[in-house]
Short mmCIF file of C-alpha atoms in Angstrom, two decimals:
data_model
loop_
_atom_site.label_atom_id
_atom_site.label_comp_id
_atom_site.label_asym_id
_atom_site.label_seq_id
_atom_site.Cartn_x
_atom_site.Cartn_y
_atom_site.Cartn_z
CA MET A 1 0.00 0.00 0.00
CA LYS A 2 2.78 2.44 0.90
CA ARG A 3 4.49 1.63 -2.37
CA ASN A 4 1.35 2.26 -4.44
CA LEU A 5 0.60 5.58 -2.74
CA SER A 6 4.20 6.68 -3.05
CA ALA A 7 4.30 5.67 -6.73
CA LEU A 8 1.08 7.61 -7.37
CA LYS A 9 2.54 10.74 -5.78
CA LYS A 10 5.72 10.23 -7.77
CA ALA A 11 3.80 9.88 -11.05
CA LEU A 12 1.79 13.05 -10.39
CA GLN A 13 4.92 14.95 -9.43
CA PHE A 14 6.72 13.84 -12.61
CA GLY A 15 3.61 14.56 -14.68
CA ILE A 16 3.13 18.08 -13.34
CA SER A 17 6.84 18.78 -13.75
CA GLY A 18 6.75 17.56 -17.36
CA ALA A 19 3.68 19.70 -18.09
CA VAL A 20 5.39 22.82 -16.76
CA GLY A 21 8.50 21.99 -18.80
CA GLY A 22 6.54 21.49 -22.01
CA PHE A 23 4.61 24.72 -21.43
CA VAL A 24 7.76 26.78 -20.76
CA GLY A 25 9.70 25.18 -23.63
CA ASN A 26 6.97 26.05 -26.11
CA LEU A 27 6.55 29.51 -24.60
CA ILE A 28 10.19 30.25 -25.45
CA THR A 29 9.61 29.31 -29.10
CA GLU A 30 6.40 31.32 -29.52
CA PRO A 31 8.10 34.53 -30.77
CA PHE A 32 9.58 32.47 -33.63
CA MET A 33 6.53 30.34 -34.45
CA GLN A 34 5.38 32.49 -37.37
CA ARG A 35 8.75 32.17 -39.05
CA LEU A 36 9.01 28.46 -38.28
CA THR A 37 5.57 27.56 -39.55
CA GLY A 38 6.15 29.54 -42.67
CA SER A 39 8.77 27.07 -43.94
CA ALA A 40 7.69 25.31 -47.12
CA SER A 41 10.43 22.90 -48.19
CA PHE A 42 10.97 19.46 -46.68
CA SER A 43 14.40 20.30 -45.25
CA ASP A 44 13.20 23.61 -43.81
CA SER A 45 10.22 21.86 -42.22
CA VAL A 46 12.47 19.22 -40.62
CA LEU A 47 14.92 21.82 -39.31
CA SER A 48 12.13 24.05 -38.01
CA THR A 49 10.51 21.18 -36.13
CA ALA A 50 13.90 20.07 -34.77
CA ARG A 51 14.54 23.55 -33.37
CA TRP A 52 11.04 23.77 -31.96
CA PHE A 53 10.87 20.37 -30.29
CA GLY A 54 14.49 20.68 -29.19
CA LEU A 55 13.44 23.55 -26.92
CA VAL A 56 10.26 21.75 -25.89
CA GLY A 57 12.21 18.53 -25.17
CA GLY A 58 14.83 20.46 -23.22
CA GLY A 59 12.09 22.02 -21.11
CA ILE A 60 10.37 18.69 -20.48
CA ALA A 61 13.62 16.87 -19.58
CA THR A 62 14.82 19.66 -17.29
CA ALA A 63 11.47 19.85 -15.51
CA ILE A 64 11.20 16.07 -15.05
CA MET A 65 14.74 15.98 -13.63
CA PHE A 66 13.76 18.86 -11.34
CA GLY A 67 10.76 16.78 -10.20
CA TYR A 68 12.99 13.73 -9.69
CA TYR A 69 15.51 15.60 -7.53
CA TYR A 70 12.74 17.26 -5.54
CA TYR A 71 11.10 13.85 -5.02
CA ILE A 72 14.21 12.14 -3.65
CA LYS A 73 15.79 15.08 -1.80
CA GLY A 74 12.74 17.10 -0.75
CA LYS A 75 14.19 20.40 -1.92
CA PRO A 76 14.76 22.20 -5.27
CA GLN A 77 17.88 21.27 -7.24
CA ILE A 78 17.67 23.69 -10.18
CA LYS A 79 21.37 23.56 -11.08
CA GLN A 80 21.43 19.75 -11.09
CA ALA A 81 18.23 19.61 -13.14
CA LEU A 82 19.66 21.96 -15.78
CA LYS A 83 22.96 20.11 -15.84
CA ASN A 84 21.46 16.63 -16.23
CA GLY A 85 18.30 17.52 -18.15
CA GLY A 86 18.76 20.67 -20.21
CA LEU A 87 21.42 19.82 -22.77
CA PHE A 88 20.55 16.19 -23.37
CA GLY A 89 16.83 17.08 -23.52
CA LEU A 90 17.58 19.73 -26.12
CA ILE A 91 19.57 17.26 -28.23
CA ALA A 92 17.13 14.37 -27.78
CA GLY A 93 14.18 16.66 -28.52
CA ALA A 94 15.81 18.05 -31.66
CA ILE A 95 16.71 14.58 -32.98
CA SER A 96 13.31 13.09 -32.19
CA GLY A 97 11.51 16.13 -33.62
CA ALA A 98 13.52 15.92 -36.84
CA ILE A 99 12.86 12.17 -37.19
CA ALA A 100 9.15 12.58 -36.47
CA GLU A 101 8.77 15.47 -38.90
CA GLY A 102 10.76 13.59 -41.53
CA ILE A 103 8.41 10.62 -41.28
CA TYR A 104 5.31 12.78 -41.21
CA SER A 105 6.30 15.05 -44.09
CA GLY A 106 7.88 12.28 -46.13
CA ILE A 107 5.04 9.78 -45.85
CA GLY A 108 1.97 11.74 -44.83
CA ASP A 109 -0.07 14.15 -46.88
CA GLY A 110 -0.35 16.74 -44.11
CA ASN A 111 -3.75 15.53 -42.94
CA ASN A 112 -3.01 12.05 -41.51
CA GLU A 113 -3.64 12.55 -37.80
CA LEU A 114 -2.92 8.87 -36.97
CA LEU A 115 0.56 9.22 -38.43
CA ARG A 116 0.99 12.46 -36.51
CA VAL A 117 0.20 10.65 -33.24
CA ILE A 118 2.68 7.88 -34.11
CA CYS A 119 5.33 10.52 -34.70
CA TRP A 120 4.63 12.03 -31.29
CA GLY A 121 5.10 8.54 -29.86
CA ILE A 122 8.51 8.29 -31.58
CA ALA A 123 9.51 11.68 -30.18
CA GLY A 124 8.36 10.66 -26.69
CA SER A 125 10.25 7.34 -26.93
CA LEU A 126 13.55 8.99 -27.70
CA LEU A 127 13.03 11.58 -24.98
CA GLY A 128 12.18 8.80 -22.48
CA LEU A 129 15.26 6.86 -23.58
CA GLY A 130 17.40 9.91 -22.85
CA LEU A 131 15.81 10.35 -19.41
CA ALA A 132 16.53 6.70 -18.64
CA GLN A 133 20.23 7.54 -18.76
CA ARG A 134 19.75 10.16 -16.03
CA ILE A 135 17.28 8.53 -13.63
CA PRO A 136 18.94 5.63 -11.74
CA ASN A 137 17.60 2.16 -12.60
CA LEU A 138 14.76 3.44 -14.79
CA GLY A 139 16.14 1.28 -17.58
CA ALA A 140 16.29 1.86 -21.33
CA LEU A 141 13.28 -0.31 -22.17
CA ARG A 142 11.07 1.26 -19.50
CA GLY A 143 12.20 4.74 -20.55
CA LEU A 144 11.60 3.96 -24.22
CA GLY A 145 8.19 2.38 -23.61
CA GLY A 146 6.97 4.87 -21.04
CA GLY A 147 8.09 7.84 -23.14
CA GLY A 148 6.46 6.33 -26.23
CA VAL A 149 3.09 5.76 -24.58
CA GLY A 150 3.28 9.20 -22.98
CA GLY A 151 4.08 10.74 -26.36
CA VAL A 152 1.08 9.05 -27.98
CA LEU A 153 -1.33 10.10 -25.22
CA GLY A 154 0.07 13.62 -25.12
CA GLY A 155 0.08 13.80 -28.92
CA CYS A 156 -3.64 13.04 -29.02
CA LEU A 157 -4.27 15.94 -26.66
CA PHE A 158 -1.87 18.14 -28.63
CA ILE A 159 -3.95 17.59 -31.74
CA LEU A 160 -7.12 18.29 -29.78
CA PHE A 161 -5.77 21.50 -28.28
CA ALA A 162 -3.44 22.88 -30.92
CA TYR A 163 -4.87 21.89 -34.25
CA ASN A 164 -8.51 22.42 -33.39
CA LEU A 165 -7.64 25.94 -32.32
CA SER A 166 -5.34 26.55 -35.27
CA GLY A 167 -8.37 27.17 -37.44
CA ASN A 168 -9.15 30.15 -35.24
CA ALA A 169 -7.76 33.35 -36.78
CA ASP A 170 -6.94 34.71 -33.34
CA PRO A 171 -3.15 34.27 -32.80
CA LEU A 172 -3.70 34.12 -29.04
CA ALA A 173 -6.01 31.13 -29.46
CA GLN A 174 -3.43 29.38 -31.64
CA CYS A 175 -0.72 30.12 -29.09
CA ALA A 176 -2.90 28.81 -26.26
CA GLY A 177 -3.53 25.61 -28.20
CA ARG A 178 0.20 24.95 -28.74
CA LEU A 179 1.02 25.73 -25.12
CA ALA A 180 -1.69 23.38 -23.85
CA GLY A 181 -0.62 20.68 -26.31
CA CYS A 182 3.06 20.77 -25.28
CA ALA A 183 2.06 20.78 -21.63
CA ALA A 184 -0.06 17.65 -22.28
CA ILE A 185 2.88 15.89 -23.93
CA GLY A 186 5.18 16.69 -21.00
CA PHE A 187 2.52 15.62 -18.51
CA TRP A 188 1.93 12.22 -20.05
CA ILE A 189 5.62 11.48 -20.63
CA GLY A 190 6.29 12.18 -16.94
CA ILE A 191 3.31 10.07 -15.83
CA MET A 192 4.08 7.10 -18.06
CA LEU A 193 7.77 6.95 -17.14
CA VAL A 194 6.77 6.30 -13.52
CA VAL A 195 3.98 3.89 -14.56
CA ALA A 196 6.41 1.84 -16.68
CA GLU A 197 9.01 1.91 -13.89
CA THR A 198 6.48 0.74 -11.28
CA LEU A 199 4.82 -1.98 -13.37
CA PHE A 200 7.95 -3.65 -14.69
CA ASN A 201 10.57 -3.29 -11.97
CA LYS A 202 11.68 -6.43 -10.14
CA ALA A 203 12.78 -4.87 -6.87
CA TRP A 204 12.32 -1.58 -5.09
CA LEU A 205 12.82 0.31 -1.85
CA VAL A 206 10.08 2.08 0.09
CA ILE A 207 11.68 4.78 2.24
CA SER A 208 9.48 5.82 5.17
CA TYR A 209 10.55 8.88 7.13
CA ASP A 210 9.70 9.52 10.77
CA THR A 211 7.65 12.49 9.57
CA GLY A 212 5.28 10.14 7.71
CA ALA A 213 6.58 10.93 4.21
CA ASN A 214 7.34 8.05 1.83
CA ARG A 215 9.57 7.64 -1.22
CA THR A 216 9.80 4.72 -3.65
CA LEU A 217 12.95 3.99 -5.66
CA THR A 218 13.61 1.21 -8.14
CA LEU A 219 16.50 -1.17 -7.43
CA GLY A 220 18.83 -2.28 -10.18
CA SER A 221 22.47 -2.57 -11.11
CA GLU A 222 23.13 1.06 -10.13
CA PRO A 223 23.49 1.32 -6.32
CA ILE A 224 21.01 3.35 -4.26
CA THR A 225 23.13 5.05 -1.62
CA PHE A 226 22.22 6.57 1.75
CA GLY A 227 24.29 9.01 3.78
CA SER A 228 24.72 12.59 4.92
CA ASP A 229 26.93 13.75 2.02
CA GLU A 230 24.89 14.88 -1.00
CA ASN A 231 27.84 14.25 -3.31
CA LEU A 232 28.10 10.60 -2.24
CA SER A 233 24.50 9.67 -1.50
CA ILE A 234 21.35 9.62 -3.58
CA ILE A 235 19.21 9.77 -0.43
CA CYS A 236 20.53 12.23 2.14
CA ILE A 237 20.02 11.30 5.79
CA PRO A 238 21.16 13.76 8.48
CA ASN A 239 23.36 12.73 11.40
CA VAL A 240 24.77 9.56 9.79
CA SER A 241 28.04 8.77 7.99
CA PRO A 242 28.73 10.55 4.68
CA LEU A 243 28.11 7.22 2.94
CA ALA A 244 26.40 4.84 5.34
CA MET A 245 24.47 2.22 3.37
CA ARG A 246 24.25 0.93 -0.19
CA PHE A 247 21.48 -1.17 -1.82
CA GLN A 248 21.83 -2.94 -5.15
CA LEU A 249 20.30 -5.73 -7.24
CA GLU A 250 22.93 -8.31 -8.14
CA ALA A 251 22.20 -11.55 -9.99
CA GLY A 252 18.57 -11.40 -8.88
CA GLN A 253 19.45 -10.86 -5.21
CA ILE A 254 18.92 -7.69 -3.19
CA VAL A 255 22.20 -6.81 -1.55
CA CYS A 256 22.59 -4.36 1.32
CA GLU A 257 26.05 -3.17 2.32
CA ASN A 258 26.66 -1.39 5.59
CA VAL A 259 29.55 0.81 4.50
CA ASP A 260 30.58 1.66 8.09
CA SER A 261 31.06 -1.94 9.19
CA GLY A 262 31.62 -3.58 5.82
CA ALA A 263 28.84 -6.10 6.56
CA VAL A 264 26.88 -7.39 3.56
CA SER A 265 23.40 -8.89 3.89
CA TYR A 266 21.02 -10.38 1.34
CA LEU A 267 17.44 -9.24 1.74
CA ARG A 268 14.01 -10.61 0.89
CA SER A 269 10.73 -8.87 0.23
CA GLY A 270 9.46 -7.24 3.42
CA ASP A 271 12.85 -7.00 5.10
CA GLN A 272 13.61 -3.64 6.67
CA LYS A 273 16.65 -1.57 7.56
CA LYS A 274 16.68 1.44 9.87
CA ILE A 275 19.04 4.34 9.20
CA GLY A 276 18.82 7.76 10.80
CA ASN A 277 15.32 9.17 10.53
CA CYS A 278 13.96 6.65 8.02
CA THR A 279 13.03 2.98 7.66
CA ILE A 280 13.83 1.23 4.38
CA THR A 281 11.53 -1.62 3.33
CA VAL A 282 12.54 -3.96 0.54
CA GLY A 283 10.07 -5.11 -2.13
CA ASN A 284 10.60 -7.93 -4.62
CA SER A 285 7.98 -8.88 -7.23
CA ASP A 286 9.61 -12.29 -7.88
CA LEU A 287 9.21 -13.57 -4.31
CA PRO A 288 6.91 -16.63 -4.32
CA ALA A 289 4.04 -16.71 -1.88
CA PRO A 290 4.96 -18.77 1.20
CA THR A 291 3.01 -21.86 2.20
CA LEU A 292 2.93 -23.77 5.44
CA THR A 293 3.17 -27.34 4.19
CA ASN A 294 5.59 -30.24 4.48
CA ILE A 295 7.37 -29.06 7.61
CA PRO A 296 10.40 -31.36 8.06
CA PRO A 297 9.75 -34.19 10.53
CA THR A 298 11.12 -33.34 13.97
CA PHE A 299 10.88 -34.65 17.49
CA ILE A 300 9.33 -32.20 19.94
CA SER A 301 10.07 -32.82 23.59
CA ALA A 302 7.04 -33.49 25.79
CA GLN A 303 8.86 -31.99 28.79
CA PRO A 304 7.97 -28.48 29.93
CA ALA A 305 10.47 -25.95 28.67
CA VAL A 306 11.70 -25.09 32.17
CA ASN A 307 12.63 -28.73 32.79
CA SER A 308 14.21 -29.42 29.43
CA PHE A 309 17.78 -30.67 29.47
CA THR A 310 18.73 -28.03 26.94
CA SER A 311 16.95 -25.14 28.60
CA SER A 312 20.28 -23.50 29.33
CA GLN A 313 22.22 -24.89 26.36
CA PHE A 314 21.12 -22.20 23.89
CA SER A 315 19.39 -18.83 24.11
CA LEU A 316 18.36 -16.25 21.54
CA LYS A 317 19.61 -12.76 22.27
CA LEU A 318 17.47 -9.97 20.75
CA GLY A 319 18.89 -6.62 21.83
CA SER A 320 18.57 -6.52 25.60
CA ARG A 321 16.24 -9.55 25.71
CA VAL A 322 17.41 -13.14 26.08
CA ILE A 323 14.98 -15.96 25.21
CA PRO A 324 15.92 -19.50 26.39
CA LEU A 325 15.68 -22.09 23.62
CA SER A 326 14.73 -25.66 24.44
CA ALA A 327 12.98 -28.39 22.48
CA GLY A 328 9.31 -27.56 22.11
CA ASN A 329 9.66 -23.81 22.74
CA GLN A 330 7.44 -21.77 20.47
CA LEU A 331 8.21 -18.21 19.37
CA PHE A 332 5.38 -15.91 18.34
CA THR A 333 5.16 -12.48 16.73
CA SER A 334 5.10 -11.04 20.24
CA ASP A 335 8.60 -12.50 20.76
CA ILE A 336 9.97 -11.34 17.38
CA PRO A 337 7.78 -8.39 16.27
CA SER A 338 9.59 -7.95 12.95
CA LEU A 339 8.28 -11.31 11.67
CA THR A 340 4.87 -12.21 10.30
CA ALA A 341 3.50 -15.70 10.85
CA ALA A 342 2.52 -17.76 7.81
CA ALA A 343 -0.40 -19.23 9.78
CA SER A 344 -3.13 -17.44 11.70
CA ASN A 345 -1.88 -18.64 15.12
CA GLY A 346 0.98 -16.11 15.15
CA LEU A 347 3.68 -18.78 15.41
CA VAL A 348 6.91 -17.70 13.68
CA ALA A 349 9.41 -20.32 14.91
CA ILE A 350 9.66 -23.49 16.96
CA VAL A 351 12.64 -25.16 18.63
CA THR A 352 12.98 -28.77 17.52
CA SER A 353 15.23 -31.71 18.31
CA ARG A 354 16.30 -34.39 15.86
CA SER A 355 17.32 -36.86 18.58
CA ARG A 356 15.56 -37.90 21.76
CA ASP A 357 18.55 -37.04 23.93
CA GLU A 358 18.05 -33.43 22.78
CA LEU A 359 21.74 -32.89 22.05
CA SER A 360 21.01 -31.41 18.62
CA LEU A 361 18.53 -28.55 18.47
CA GLY A 362 17.17 -26.64 15.51
CA LEU A 363 15.03 -23.56 14.97
CA THR A 364 12.32 -24.12 12.35
CA ASN A 365 11.21 -21.09 10.34
CA LEU A 366 7.39 -20.83 10.38
CA CYS A 367 7.08 -17.20 9.22
CA ASP A 368 6.40 -15.82 5.74
CA ARG A 369 9.95 -14.81 4.87
CA ALA A 370 13.47 -16.21 4.87
CA TRP A 371 16.06 -15.48 7.54
CA TRP A 372 19.65 -14.61 6.72
CA VAL A 373 22.13 -16.36 8.95
CA THR A 374 25.84 -15.71 9.53
CA ASP A 375 27.73 -18.48 11.31
CA ILE A 376 30.77 -18.06 13.54
CA GLN A 377 33.09 -18.51 10.52
CA GLY A 378 31.37 -15.62 8.73
CA ASP A 379 29.57 -17.74 6.15
CA ILE A 380 26.14 -16.43 5.12
CA LYS A 381 23.19 -18.65 4.24
CA MET A 382 19.44 -18.33 3.88
CA VAL A 383 16.89 -20.24 5.97
CA GLU A 384 13.73 -20.47 3.89
CA PRO A 385 10.24 -20.82 5.42
CA GLU A 386 9.54 -24.38 6.58
CA THR A 387 13.25 -25.24 6.88
CA THR A 388 15.31 -25.68 10.04
CA LEU A 389 18.48 -23.98 11.23
CA THR A 390 20.78 -26.11 13.39
CA LEU A 391 21.61 -24.09 16.49
CA ALA A 392 25.24 -23.23 17.23
CA LEU A 393 26.83 -20.69 19.53
CA GLY A 394 27.73 -17.40 17.88
CA THR A 395 25.26 -17.77 15.00
CA LYS A 396 23.73 -14.43 14.03
CA ILE A 397 20.25 -14.26 12.49
CA GLU A 398 18.57 -11.37 10.67
CA PHE A 399 14.84 -11.41 11.43
CA GLY A 400 13.95 -8.54 9.10
CA GLU A 401 14.69 -5.36 11.02
CA LEU A 402 15.71 -7.25 14.18
CA ASP A 403 19.08 -8.97 14.57
CA GLY A 404 19.44 -11.94 16.88
CA GLU A 405 22.33 -14.08 18.11
CA ILE A 406 22.51 -17.60 19.49
CA VAL A 407 24.28 -17.47 22.86
#
């Protein structure tokens, strides 16, 4: 739910930013529109459209980058937006405008509105492809597809606004139509980039601040970094190390590196990390739904836990709490609040014994997610739901946002 609401806010923010950029970009070209539209030859028409949509594309790209930086940092970053959006948007817009006009003028007869919409889709695709190189982990295919769909939708509105009003002899009405049309193109390109990113990403982070604000970022091969230094970190967190934590998708696994300690953990959907004033929740669309079937056969002691031979052999240390572990002990969500039970009884783990003399104990995972375990030699392994971890002193277990240790 948090992810969907955050993605909706992100889409609207990108859409509004793109609309403002398209409006301003076209507004800059308005003093020259009479001269541009007066071109008659094929080459003049292509060059005129390239100049026009170059400015429009530069405005859209700059504004969307402004919206992106404001979304992730919570404050305006005009210089960064111009640096990473202005020039490439100008170039991408000019190239896409020239290609679109070349197709339209070379194939069409000047009245084929379907072809005109397709050309707007081509222009939007190339602009989205350029933005994909600037927005971390957006991806070329998502940028190309989202920009293309946005260009088509915006192009339909451009035709509705601009060309319906172009028959009006009033120059102000014609200007208003072009401004509204370019704003519509920018709006839908911004919207569809986020829609494509959200629908087709494999992993993501939901960043929840103590203030109640949420951000959603896509995970991929490019690391998402957290820290207090804006030059080193994508997400700035006050009162932490300059570069404190790094998340990345590697070979289908979500990797979290604690830069301060050098510790690396592998996360599953629903796992959380706390840093400074925010909580980071991992999402993974490829995670299969857990089931509570075929629990490995185990022997559960009939003795009360307090009388068990192993009642003092192992304990689970969770922060300042120490929970004795003996055969038959059951752990519920009240014991480990970061876990969610797979069944309705709230049971997340049970201590089992594979021999009747209770010399070998295990902890069976009955929750809806895997645990990540680091043994005393430093080896890391995953304990899937319905499987059992053999208990050994010094073993460290990540229960989502809570870390435990066998003592």
